[in-house]
Amino acid sequence: MIELIASGLVLASMYGLVAVGISLTWSSVGMLNLAQGFVFTFGGYVAFLFAQYMAKNFSIRDGVLLSLGVVLLGMIGSAIAGLIVGGLAFLPLHDRVNFPVRGLIATLAISIMGTQIFMLIFGPQSKPLPQIFGIKRLKIGEFSIAYGQVGTIVVATVVLLIVTLWMRRSRRGLQMRAMMMNPLGANMVGVSVRTTGMIALAISGALAGLASVLLGQIFFVSPTSGVQPLIVGLIISLAGGLGSMPGTVLAAVLLGFAEAVTARYTEQSFVPFVQFALVIAILTFKPRGLGGVLEDVRE
Amino acid sequence: MSKYEVGRRRLIPRWPVRTSSLFHRVRVPGTKRSLLRFEGRYNPKTLQRELILRDKKPLFWMVGLFALAAIPIAVGQQLVFSIFGSICFFAAINVLWTLIIGTAGLQSYASLATVGVGAYAATYLSITYGIPWPIMLIAGTLFGALMGFIISVPARRLDGLYYALLTIGISEFLRSYITQSESLGGQFNGALFGADRIVSEEAMQTSSGQTISYLVSFFVLLISLAIFRLVSGGRIGILLRTAQSSKEDESFAAAIGIDFQRARLFVFLISSAALGFVGAFYATNQGGASLSLFSLDQMLLLLAMIVIGGLGKAEGAVVGTVIVVFLNQWFTSWGPWRIVLVGFLMLASVLYTRNGLFGLRQQLIEIRERRKALSRATRTTRYGAFLPEQGPEISDKGVIAEREFERAIRDQLRDWITPEIIEEHRLSPLGQHSDHLERILNYFRKQPISNKYVVYCESAFQAYRVVALSGIPGVPPRLVDDKTYSNLDEAYHAVFLRRINDLKSQH
């Protein structure tokens, strides 16, 4: 039972990190960032390069400092990738006609190029990341949970909480929420669309980078490792209501548990169908997702 | 013949004709359309009867499609056959997808997945029940329509990008289902082979077998182009174009009684069925289906083709496909760089063009118009005269000459206006005048009647006023100011001063 909850929460926190990033970008920038997979993989490779460098030059293969460095560099790398996406797709296009569709296509183009460039540099093989939480297991009564799972859940929750607090308390957060509610109005009172948009892209990138490092514990990093998180993240942010943090987290928990339960009691091949049916059911009753805050605002 | 060939009008194709057939049109039986848009007219210069071809697009289509059909058969190599085969296959999908994205305006990215459903369904049925290829094609069409129906259900409730997300998710979920399903090739990494083929595997080794197989692919492309033409160029296309670009348009369409939702779903169903047919054709051509039909990368490549060519146009879809497939399959030695190049082209066409390759012409025309307007606005000194860039817009060249002449006259007269001349007129408005003053007055006399200043007699020998004629019969003149003049000479001079003023301000 505890194992089920743990695996459900692990999935939920991974999905949540990516989905919150996508949702944040969409609501404040007005662009669907389909290059989030590229951003995700970028952070993973930066963390991998760091770990490789440390292992080669200083023979550090584990330890708290290395773990911290891997997580931080993964996040920074992905934030930079987010800024690259912003520089290529958001800054040149955001004041042109038909920005939503053109932005979407531009991010898709970036994601095509990104995958191939990773393939050129790193080759198609998967690269391992160091086990940042160690490989021991935590014993609760007769059940045991891997430290990795506990760490993933804790770190994801803490980071999401920090982002939520930052959005609610800080001045930048206020600006971003203003952009979400009414971009034109925010612009009129002096909120810079460009600066705020780039910050939103960097933050969502950092979240994706964290997810990448955490997921890298299980699946390693490969040029196409960003596709699956991107798709699931998109679906979750859709079901959660693009732009709503609580809705997105709720949807991530729902879909994570749906996946954990389905995978445990039936076959793995049913997972997509269950998730998909769940999302369709949510969207049938609430077409704007669980959060549903952005009713027609973006039109 | 003129010495210098200026302008592009001479490039329009034209034929001299006899009187009887000048206004004769050949219509497609059963419709009011004609294949080529000819216009019969008399040439204004030579006064010869001629037919002008107003729309050259059908000619380009014919030449392009003929080249597409003939080149691989003429070359006859297996590699060329396979490249052109993929061009036809992908172009068929893209044309139908354009129908969904462009004409129906539904942001569906599950088109390739619909093709995949058609292919897998047809292959599965063929392997399990041993059905021959004609029935496979029918089955694929039915499954495509079914898939279209299923994914069109949420389209009613979700709009725009939400729907785009959902359809991307659908294709990804279908892909992972097929990877893990036992009966649909889970054990062969998603590939399912062994279906009935149109051209058998042994025949594919021979050159004639390859030719037949290629011609069948080409025929499928023709079918999809025909569907595009029928749907997009027909009544339903007009209905949908009313509701195409924005929410306001949708409301407008609904207000004038167009059920655009139903029209959209209808187009969606037709294209989905056709996509299923293309999928079944893929299965009969390749002898099965493979997982690449569902992969995100393949979908992105298809999208790149549409975006590079120009969204919403059949010619954009086809030419974009030719470019991308050629890059992708001819330059295989470049490795991943060719895909990077495709991505780069896609990014560049999004950043710098409004609608891909085939939107470029319109965009350039608009840029030129803007430049023209800008330079016109900055050249205030030649107001009222002819500007060189207006040349093509004025058909009667006499108008241009007249304007130039009038401008020259005005420039000349303006130089002659001096205080002495004005004083001379004040002393004797009617009397004998110097040459310059007489010429100025002659110029004023021949000006058109509208807005011309004249003297109005309020009461004889006591009060005169200056009025301006309206120039329209039945519309009285208007007063230009509230001054009254006690004698006629003063009034004459007041009119003269006003006209001088206008001449000075008019460049």
PDB file of C-alpha atoms in Angstrom, chain B residues 47-303:
ATOM      1  CA  LEU B  47      -7.749  46.681 -80.916  1.00  0.00           C
ATOM      2  CA  GLN B  48      -7.254  42.989 -81.709  1.00  0.00           C
ATOM      3  CA  ARG B  49      -9.540  40.380 -80.181  1.00  0.00           C
ATOM      4  CA  GLU B  50      -7.667  38.230 -77.712  1.00  0.00           C
ATOM      5  CA  LEU B  51      -8.105  35.719 -74.929  1.00  0.00           C
ATOM      6  CA  ILE B  52      -6.149  36.400 -71.755  1.00  0.00           C
ATOM      7  CA  LEU B  53      -5.391  33.690 -69.197  1.00  0.00           C
ATOM      8  CA  ARG B  54      -6.121  35.391 -65.883  1.00  0.00           C
ATOM      9  CA  ASP B  55      -5.089  32.556 -63.545  1.00  0.00           C
ATOM     10  CA  LYS B  56      -1.903  30.691 -64.330  1.00  0.00           C
ATOM     11  CA  LYS B  57      -2.099  28.384 -61.298  1.00  0.00           C
ATOM     12  CA  PRO B  58      -3.739  25.437 -63.111  1.00  0.00           C
ATOM     13  CA  LEU B  59      -0.911  25.483 -65.645  1.00  0.00           C
ATOM     14  CA  PHE B  60       1.692  25.297 -62.870  1.00  0.00           C
ATOM     15  CA  TRP B  61      -0.250  22.478 -61.244  1.00  0.00           C
ATOM     16  CA  MET B  62      -0.333  20.518 -64.487  1.00  0.00           C
ATOM     17  CA  VAL B  63       3.381  20.988 -65.147  1.00  0.00           C
ATOM     18  CA  GLY B  64       4.309  20.194 -61.525  1.00  0.00           C
ATOM     19  CA  LEU B  65       2.169  17.089 -61.280  1.00  0.00           C
ATOM     20  CA  PHE B  66       3.396  15.865 -64.643  1.00  0.00           C
ATOM     21  CA  ALA B  67       6.994  16.299 -63.473  1.00  0.00           C
ATOM     22  CA  LEU B  68       6.180  14.473 -60.248  1.00  0.00           C
ATOM     23  CA  ALA B  69       4.739  11.555 -62.233  1.00  0.00           C
ATOM     24  CA  ALA B  70       7.328  11.454 -64.987  1.00  0.00           C
ATOM     25  CA  ILE B  71      10.690  12.046 -63.291  1.00  0.00           C
ATOM     26  CA  PRO B  72      10.991   8.780 -61.314  1.00  0.00           C
ATOM     27  CA  ILE B  73       9.695   6.733 -64.254  1.00  0.00           C
ATOM     28  CA  ALA B  74      12.231   8.403 -66.527  1.00  0.00           C
ATOM     29  CA  VAL B  75      15.093   7.869 -64.067  1.00  0.00           C
ATOM     30  CA  GLY B  76      13.977   4.399 -63.083  1.00  0.00           C
ATOM     31  CA  GLN B  77      16.225   3.891 -60.039  1.00  0.00           C
ATOM     32  CA  GLN B  78      14.945   2.280 -56.896  1.00  0.00           C
ATOM     33  CA  LEU B  79      16.124   5.150 -54.646  1.00  0.00           C
ATOM     34  CA  VAL B  80      14.340   7.739 -56.783  1.00  0.00           C
ATOM     35  CA  PHE B  81      11.186   5.612 -56.785  1.00  0.00           C
ATOM     36  CA  SER B  82      11.264   5.392 -53.014  1.00  0.00           C
ATOM     37  CA  ILE B  83      11.871   9.132 -52.547  1.00  0.00           C
ATOM     38  CA  PHE B  84       9.056  10.090 -54.889  1.00  0.00           C
ATOM     39  CA  GLY B  85       6.849   7.431 -53.355  1.00  0.00           C
ATOM     40  CA  SER B  86       7.300   9.039 -49.946  1.00  0.00           C
ATOM     41  CA  ILE B  87       6.716  12.455 -51.465  1.00  0.00           C
ATOM     42  CA  CYS B  88       3.365  11.291 -52.830  1.00  0.00           C
ATOM     43  CA  PHE B  89       2.415   9.547 -49.595  1.00  0.00           C
ATOM     44  CA  PHE B  90       3.325  12.452 -47.315  1.00  0.00           C
ATOM     45  CA  ALA B  91       1.919  15.037 -49.713  1.00  0.00           C
ATOM     46  CA  ALA B  92      -1.406  13.180 -49.730  1.00  0.00           C
ATOM     47  CA  ILE B  93      -1.467  13.276 -45.920  1.00  0.00           C
ATOM     48  CA  ASN B  94      -0.430  16.923 -45.825  1.00  0.00           C
ATOM     49  CA  VAL B  95      -3.067  18.018 -48.309  1.00  0.00           C
ATOM     50  CA  LEU B  96      -5.773  16.340 -46.222  1.00  0.00           C
ATOM     51  CA  TRP B  97      -4.267  17.757 -43.044  1.00  0.00           C
ATOM     52  CA  THR B  98      -4.330  21.212 -44.604  1.00  0.00           C
ATOM     53  CA  LEU B  99      -8.028  20.649 -45.110  1.00  0.00           C
ATOM     54  CA  ILE B 100      -8.378  20.116 -41.346  1.00  0.00           C
ATOM     55  CA  ILE B 101      -6.050  22.863 -40.109  1.00  0.00           C
ATOM     56  CA  GLY B 102      -6.640  25.404 -42.848  1.00  0.00           C
ATOM     57  CA  THR B 103     -10.152  24.992 -44.168  1.00  0.00           C
ATOM     58  CA  ALA B 104     -11.885  23.641 -41.087  1.00  0.00           C
ATOM     59  CA  GLY B 105      -9.639  25.651 -38.759  1.00  0.00           C
ATOM     60  CA  LEU B 106      -9.330  22.804 -36.244  1.00  0.00           C
ATOM     61  CA  GLN B 107      -5.886  22.587 -34.639  1.00  0.00           C
ATOM     62  CA  SER B 108      -5.698  18.816 -34.884  1.00  0.00           C
ATOM     63  CA  TYR B 109      -2.300  17.171 -34.764  1.00  0.00           C
ATOM     64  CA  ALA B 110      -3.663  13.636 -34.845  1.00  0.00           C
ATOM     65  CA  SER B 111      -3.737  13.338 -38.636  1.00  0.00           C
ATOM     66  CA  LEU B 112      -0.726  11.095 -38.847  1.00  0.00           C
ATOM     67  CA  ALA B 113      -2.247   9.021 -36.056  1.00  0.00           C
ATOM     68  CA  THR B 114      -5.419   8.649 -38.146  1.00  0.00           C
ATOM     69  CA  VAL B 115      -3.275   7.368 -40.999  1.00  0.00           C
ATOM     70  CA  GLY B 116      -1.664   4.979 -38.533  1.00  0.00           C
ATOM     71  CA  VAL B 117      -5.039   3.730 -37.323  1.00  0.00           C
ATOM     72  CA  GLY B 118      -6.096   3.060 -40.911  1.00  0.00           C
ATOM     73  CA  ALA B 119      -2.832   1.246 -41.651  1.00  0.00           C
ATOM     74  CA  TYR B 120      -2.817  -0.887 -38.493  1.00  0.00           C
ATOM     75  CA  ALA B 121      -6.509  -1.748 -38.774  1.00  0.00           C
ATOM     76  CA  ALA B 122      -6.162  -2.785 -42.408  1.00  0.00           C
ATOM     77  CA  THR B 123      -3.009  -4.798 -41.721  1.00  0.00           C
ATOM     78  CA  TYR B 124      -4.501  -6.504 -38.693  1.00  0.00           C
ATOM     79  CA  LEU B 125      -7.672  -7.453 -40.554  1.00  0.00           C
ATOM     80  CA  SER B 126      -5.668  -8.681 -43.513  1.00  0.00           C
ATOM     81  CA  ILE B 127      -3.417 -10.859 -41.355  1.00  0.00           C
ATOM     82  CA  THR B 128      -6.221 -12.222 -39.169  1.00  0.00           C
ATOM     83  CA  TYR B 129      -8.988 -12.713 -41.736  1.00  0.00           C
ATOM     84  CA  GLY B 130      -6.954 -12.801 -44.945  1.00  0.00           C
ATOM     85  CA  ILE B 131      -8.887 -10.068 -46.715  1.00  0.00           C
ATOM     86  CA  PRO B 132      -7.522  -8.861 -50.085  1.00  0.00           C
ATOM     87  CA  TRP B 133      -6.289  -5.323 -50.672  1.00  0.00           C
ATOM     88  CA  PRO B 134      -9.449  -3.685 -52.100  1.00  0.00           C
ATOM     89  CA  ILE B 135     -11.315  -4.578 -48.914  1.00  0.00           C
ATOM     90  CA  MET B 136      -8.340  -3.404 -46.871  1.00  0.00           C
ATOM     91  CA  LEU B 137      -8.702   0.008 -48.468  1.00  0.00           C
ATOM     92  CA  ILE B 138     -12.396   0.120 -47.577  1.00  0.00           C
ATOM     93  CA  ALA B 139     -11.677  -1.058 -44.037  1.00  0.00           C
ATOM     94  CA  GLY B 140      -8.977   1.588 -43.632  1.00  0.00           C
ATOM     95  CA  THR B 141     -11.385   4.283 -44.787  1.00  0.00           C
ATOM     96  CA  LEU B 142     -14.021   3.113 -42.310  1.00  0.00           C
ATOM     97  CA  PHE B 143     -11.548   3.007 -39.427  1.00  0.00           C
ATOM     98  CA  GLY B 144     -10.249   6.435 -40.370  1.00  0.00           C
ATOM     99  CA  ALA B 145     -13.782   7.795 -40.265  1.00  0.00           C
ATOM    100  CA  LEU B 146     -14.348   6.092 -36.911  1.00  0.00           C
ATOM    101  CA  MET B 147     -11.142   7.586 -35.509  1.00  0.00           C
ATOM    102  CA  GLY B 148     -12.161  10.967 -36.905  1.00  0.00           C
ATOM    103  CA  PHE B 149     -15.530  10.658 -35.214  1.00  0.00           C
ATOM    104  CA  ILE B 150     -13.962   9.758 -31.870  1.00  0.00           C
ATOM    105  CA  ILE B 151     -11.473  12.614 -31.842  1.00  0.00           C
ATOM    106  CA  SER B 152     -14.032  15.074 -33.154  1.00  0.00           C
ATOM    107  CA  VAL B 153     -16.163  14.639 -30.033  1.00  0.00           C
ATOM    108  CA  PRO B 154     -13.967  16.836 -27.793  1.00  0.00           C
ATOM    109  CA  ALA B 155     -13.542  19.355 -30.632  1.00  0.00           C
ATOM    110  CA  ARG B 156     -17.008  20.668 -29.905  1.00  0.00           C
ATOM    111  CA  ARG B 157     -16.087  21.650 -26.381  1.00  0.00           C
ATOM    112  CA  LEU B 158     -12.388  22.511 -26.545  1.00  0.00           C
ATOM    113  CA  ASP B 159     -11.050  25.255 -28.662  1.00  0.00           C
ATOM    114  CA  GLY B 160      -7.785  26.186 -30.310  1.00  0.00           C
ATOM    115  CA  LEU B 161      -4.634  25.178 -28.523  1.00  0.00           C
ATOM    116  CA  TYR B 162      -6.415  23.038 -25.935  1.00  0.00           C
ATOM    117  CA  TYR B 163      -7.559  20.816 -28.751  1.00  0.00           C
ATOM    118  CA  ALA B 164      -4.067  20.840 -30.254  1.00  0.00           C
ATOM    119  CA  LEU B 165      -2.670  19.534 -26.972  1.00  0.00           C
ATOM    120  CA  LEU B 166      -5.280  16.856 -26.710  1.00  0.00           C
ATOM    121  CA  THR B 167      -4.636  15.547 -30.210  1.00  0.00           C
ATOM    122  CA  ILE B 168      -0.872  15.421 -29.637  1.00  0.00           C
ATOM    123  CA  GLY B 169      -1.637  13.418 -26.518  1.00  0.00           C
ATOM    124  CA  ILE B 170      -3.931  11.071 -28.429  1.00  0.00           C
ATOM    125  CA  SER B 171      -1.291  10.164 -30.984  1.00  0.00           C
ATOM    126  CA  GLU B 172       1.323   9.646 -28.302  1.00  0.00           C
ATOM    127  CA  PHE B 173      -0.993   7.413 -26.285  1.00  0.00           C
ATOM    128  CA  LEU B 174      -1.846   5.377 -29.381  1.00  0.00           C
ATOM    129  CA  ARG B 175       1.869   4.917 -30.027  1.00  0.00           C
ATOM    130  CA  SER B 176       2.565   3.619 -26.547  1.00  0.00           C
ATOM    131  CA  TYR B 177      -0.513   1.366 -26.754  1.00  0.00           C
ATOM    132  CA  ILE B 178       0.769  -0.247 -29.934  1.00  0.00           C
ATOM    133  CA  THR B 179       4.249  -0.725 -28.479  1.00  0.00           C
ATOM    134  CA  GLN B 180       2.809  -2.626 -25.558  1.00  0.00           C
ATOM    135  CA  SER B 181      -0.028  -4.472 -27.243  1.00  0.00           C
ATOM    136  CA  GLU B 182       0.597  -8.154 -27.974  1.00  0.00           C
ATOM    137  CA  SER B 183      -1.560  -8.517 -31.075  1.00  0.00           C
ATOM    138  CA  LEU B 184      -0.488  -5.262 -32.727  1.00  0.00           C
ATOM    139  CA  GLY B 185       3.198  -5.969 -33.028  1.00  0.00           C
ATOM    140  CA  GLY B 186       4.325  -5.387 -29.479  1.00  0.00           C
ATOM    141  CA  GLN B 187       6.914  -8.129 -29.957  1.00  0.00           C
ATOM    142  CA  PHE B 188       8.435  -6.617 -33.134  1.00  0.00           C
ATOM    143  CA  ASN B 189       8.927  -3.138 -31.715  1.00  0.00           C
ATOM    144  CA  GLY B 190       5.593  -2.026 -33.039  1.00  0.00           C
ATOM    145  CA  ALA B 191       5.933  -3.263 -36.592  1.00  0.00           C
ATOM    146  CA  LEU B 192       3.118  -5.358 -38.037  1.00  0.00           C
ATOM    147  CA  PHE B 193       3.761  -6.961 -41.402  1.00  0.00           C
ATOM    148  CA  GLY B 194       2.249  -9.599 -43.635  1.00  0.00           C
ATOM    149  CA  ALA B 195      -0.711  -7.786 -45.207  1.00  0.00           C
ATOM    150  CA  ASP B 196      -1.899  -8.290 -48.743  1.00  0.00           C
ATOM    151  CA  ARG B 197      -0.045  -6.087 -51.260  1.00  0.00           C
ATOM    152  CA  ILE B 198      -1.188  -4.407 -54.445  1.00  0.00           C
ATOM    153  CA  VAL B 199       2.138  -5.197 -56.076  1.00  0.00           C
ATOM    154  CA  SER B 200       3.542  -8.433 -54.752  1.00  0.00           C
ATOM    155  CA  GLU B 201       6.945  -8.553 -53.134  1.00  0.00           C
ATOM    156  CA  GLU B 202       8.552 -10.423 -56.042  1.00  0.00           C
ATOM    157  CA  ALA B 203       7.154  -7.938 -58.542  1.00  0.00           C
ATOM    158  CA  MET B 204       8.601  -5.066 -56.517  1.00  0.00           C
ATOM    159  CA  GLN B 205      12.066  -6.257 -57.539  1.00  0.00           C
ATOM    160  CA  THR B 206      11.325  -5.574 -61.201  1.00  0.00           C
ATOM    161  CA  SER B 207      11.269  -2.145 -62.736  1.00  0.00           C
ATOM    162  CA  SER B 208       7.690  -2.439 -64.015  1.00  0.00           C
ATOM    163  CA  GLY B 209       6.471  -3.463 -60.545  1.00  0.00           C
ATOM    164  CA  GLN B 210       8.101  -0.382 -59.051  1.00  0.00           C
ATOM    165  CA  THR B 211       6.554   1.807 -61.728  1.00  0.00           C
ATOM    166  CA  ILE B 212       3.086   0.451 -61.054  1.00  0.00           C
ATOM    167  CA  SER B 213       3.552   0.832 -57.326  1.00  0.00           C
ATOM    168  CA  TYR B 214       4.713   4.415 -57.784  1.00  0.00           C
ATOM    169  CA  LEU B 215       1.824   5.280 -60.092  1.00  0.00           C
ATOM    170  CA  VAL B 216      -0.601   3.954 -57.493  1.00  0.00           C
ATOM    171  CA  SER B 217       0.962   6.287 -54.880  1.00  0.00           C
ATOM    172  CA  PHE B 218       0.699   9.141 -57.331  1.00  0.00           C
ATOM    173  CA  PHE B 219      -2.946   8.280 -57.895  1.00  0.00           C
ATOM    174  CA  VAL B 220      -3.553   8.444 -54.139  1.00  0.00           C
ATOM    175  CA  LEU B 221      -2.050  11.948 -54.133  1.00  0.00           C
ATOM    176  CA  LEU B 222      -4.382  12.906 -56.985  1.00  0.00           C
ATOM    177  CA  ILE B 223      -7.363  11.564 -55.020  1.00  0.00           C
ATOM    178  CA  SER B 224      -6.467  13.650 -51.991  1.00  0.00           C
ATOM    179  CA  LEU B 225      -5.963  16.753 -54.142  1.00  0.00           C
ATOM    180  CA  ALA B 226      -9.370  16.148 -55.695  1.00  0.00           C
ATOM    181  CA  ILE B 227     -10.927  15.860 -52.239  1.00  0.00           C
ATOM    182  CA  PHE B 228      -9.226  19.100 -51.220  1.00  0.00           C
ATOM    183  CA  ARG B 229     -10.519  20.859 -54.315  1.00  0.00           C
ATOM    184  CA  LEU B 230     -14.055  19.565 -53.893  1.00  0.00           C
ATOM    185  CA  VAL B 231     -14.311  20.402 -50.197  1.00  0.00           C
ATOM    186  CA  SER B 232     -12.308  23.599 -49.972  1.00  0.00           C
ATOM    187  CA  GLY B 233     -13.484  25.052 -53.277  1.00  0.00           C
ATOM    188  CA  GLY B 234     -17.092  24.024 -52.802  1.00  0.00           C
ATOM    189  CA  ARG B 235     -19.941  25.510 -50.855  1.00  0.00           C
ATOM    190  CA  ILE B 236     -18.755  24.138 -47.518  1.00  0.00           C
ATOM    191  CA  GLY B 237     -15.376  25.793 -48.039  1.00  0.00           C
ATOM    192  CA  ILE B 238     -17.043  29.165 -48.504  1.00  0.00           C
ATOM    193  CA  LEU B 239     -19.137  28.631 -45.370  1.00  0.00           C
ATOM    194  CA  LEU B 240     -16.041  27.789 -43.361  1.00  0.00           C
ATOM    195  CA  ARG B 241     -13.969  30.678 -44.676  1.00  0.00           C
ATOM    196  CA  THR B 242     -16.587  32.990 -43.199  1.00  0.00           C
ATOM    197  CA  ALA B 243     -15.881  31.621 -39.738  1.00  0.00           C
ATOM    198  CA  GLN B 244     -12.186  31.092 -40.165  1.00  0.00           C
ATOM    199  CA  SER B 245      -9.885  33.601 -38.616  1.00  0.00           C
ATOM    200  CA  SER B 246     -11.220  34.773 -35.267  1.00  0.00           C
ATOM    201  CA  LYS B 247     -13.835  34.460 -32.571  1.00  0.00           C
ATOM    202  CA  GLU B 248     -15.642  37.491 -33.999  1.00  0.00           C
ATOM    203  CA  ASP B 249     -15.818  35.784 -37.359  1.00  0.00           C
ATOM    204  CA  GLU B 250     -17.365  32.759 -35.702  1.00  0.00           C
ATOM    205  CA  SER B 251     -20.008  34.884 -34.052  1.00  0.00           C
ATOM    206  CA  PHE B 252     -20.638  36.631 -37.351  1.00  0.00           C
ATOM    207  CA  ALA B 253     -21.000  33.323 -39.175  1.00  0.00           C
ATOM    208  CA  ALA B 254     -23.395  32.050 -36.530  1.00  0.00           C
ATOM    209  CA  ALA B 255     -25.395  35.268 -36.780  1.00  0.00           C
ATOM    210  CA  ILE B 256     -25.929  34.951 -40.520  1.00  0.00           C
ATOM    211  CA  GLY B 257     -27.062  31.384 -40.105  1.00  0.00           C
ATOM    212  CA  ILE B 258     -23.985  29.309 -40.841  1.00  0.00           C
ATOM    213  CA  ASP B 259     -23.701  26.239 -38.655  1.00  0.00           C
ATOM    214  CA  PHE B 260     -19.913  26.294 -38.779  1.00  0.00           C
ATOM    215  CA  GLN B 261     -19.522  23.651 -36.073  1.00  0.00           C
ATOM    216  CA  ARG B 262     -21.399  21.131 -38.183  1.00  0.00           C
ATOM    217  CA  ALA B 263     -19.504  22.149 -41.312  1.00  0.00           C
ATOM    218  CA  ARG B 264     -16.192  21.780 -39.471  1.00  0.00           C
ATOM    219  CA  LEU B 265     -17.039  18.341 -38.164  1.00  0.00           C
ATOM    220  CA  PHE B 266     -18.218  17.296 -41.611  1.00  0.00           C
ATOM    221  CA  VAL B 267     -14.911  18.369 -43.168  1.00  0.00           C
ATOM    222  CA  PHE B 268     -13.069  16.705 -40.312  1.00  0.00           C
ATOM    223  CA  LEU B 269     -14.897  13.412 -40.875  1.00  0.00           C
ATOM    224  CA  ILE B 270     -14.293  13.482 -44.632  1.00  0.00           C
ATOM    225  CA  SER B 271     -10.596  14.179 -44.211  1.00  0.00           C
ATOM    226  CA  SER B 272     -10.249  11.572 -41.492  1.00  0.00           C
ATOM    227  CA  ALA B 273     -11.865   8.941 -43.686  1.00  0.00           C
ATOM    228  CA  ALA B 274      -9.527   9.938 -46.510  1.00  0.00           C
ATOM    229  CA  LEU B 275      -6.560   9.780 -44.134  1.00  0.00           C
ATOM    230  CA  GLY B 276      -7.630   6.291 -43.121  1.00  0.00           C
ATOM    231  CA  PHE B 277      -7.725   5.416 -46.808  1.00  0.00           C
ATOM    232  CA  VAL B 278      -4.193   6.748 -47.239  1.00  0.00           C
ATOM    233  CA  GLY B 279      -3.143   4.639 -44.238  1.00  0.00           C
ATOM    234  CA  ALA B 280      -4.690   1.519 -45.715  1.00  0.00           C
ATOM    235  CA  PHE B 281      -2.954   2.310 -48.971  1.00  0.00           C
ATOM    236  CA  TYR B 282       0.333   2.525 -47.050  1.00  0.00           C
ATOM    237  CA  ALA B 283      -0.372  -0.925 -45.631  1.00  0.00           C
ATOM    238  CA  THR B 284      -1.124  -2.391 -49.044  1.00  0.00           C
ATOM    239  CA  ASN B 285       1.954  -0.750 -50.525  1.00  0.00           C
ATOM    240  CA  GLN B 286       4.421  -1.629 -47.776  1.00  0.00           C
ATOM    241  CA  GLY B 287       2.775  -4.885 -46.768  1.00  0.00           C
ATOM    242  CA  GLY B 288       2.133  -3.674 -43.238  1.00  0.00           C
ATOM    243  CA  ALA B 289       2.435  -0.828 -40.820  1.00  0.00           C
ATOM    244  CA  SER B 290       5.237   0.434 -38.628  1.00  0.00           C
ATOM    245  CA  LEU B 291       5.423   2.553 -35.527  1.00  0.00           C
ATOM    246  CA  SER B 292       6.898   5.566 -37.318  1.00  0.00           C
ATOM    247  CA  LEU B 293       3.318   6.402 -38.295  1.00  0.00           C
ATOM    248  CA  PHE B 294       2.674   7.437 -34.714  1.00  0.00           C
ATOM    249  CA  SER B 295       5.997   8.949 -33.734  1.00  0.00           C
ATOM    250  CA  LEU B 296       6.132  12.550 -32.634  1.00  0.00           C
ATOM    251  CA  ASP B 297       9.208  13.176 -34.765  1.00  0.00           C
ATOM    252  CA  GLN B 298       7.451  12.075 -37.923  1.00  0.00           C
ATOM    253  CA  MET B 299       4.478  14.271 -37.030  1.00  0.00           C
ATOM    254  CA  LEU B 300       6.839  17.203 -36.523  1.00  0.00           C
ATOM    255  CA  LEU B 301       8.428  16.579 -39.923  1.00  0.00           C
ATOM    256  CA  LEU B 302       4.979  16.626 -41.530  1.00  0.00           C
ATOM    257  CA  LEU B 303       4.191  19.854 -39.718  1.00  0.00           C
TER     258      LEU B 303
END
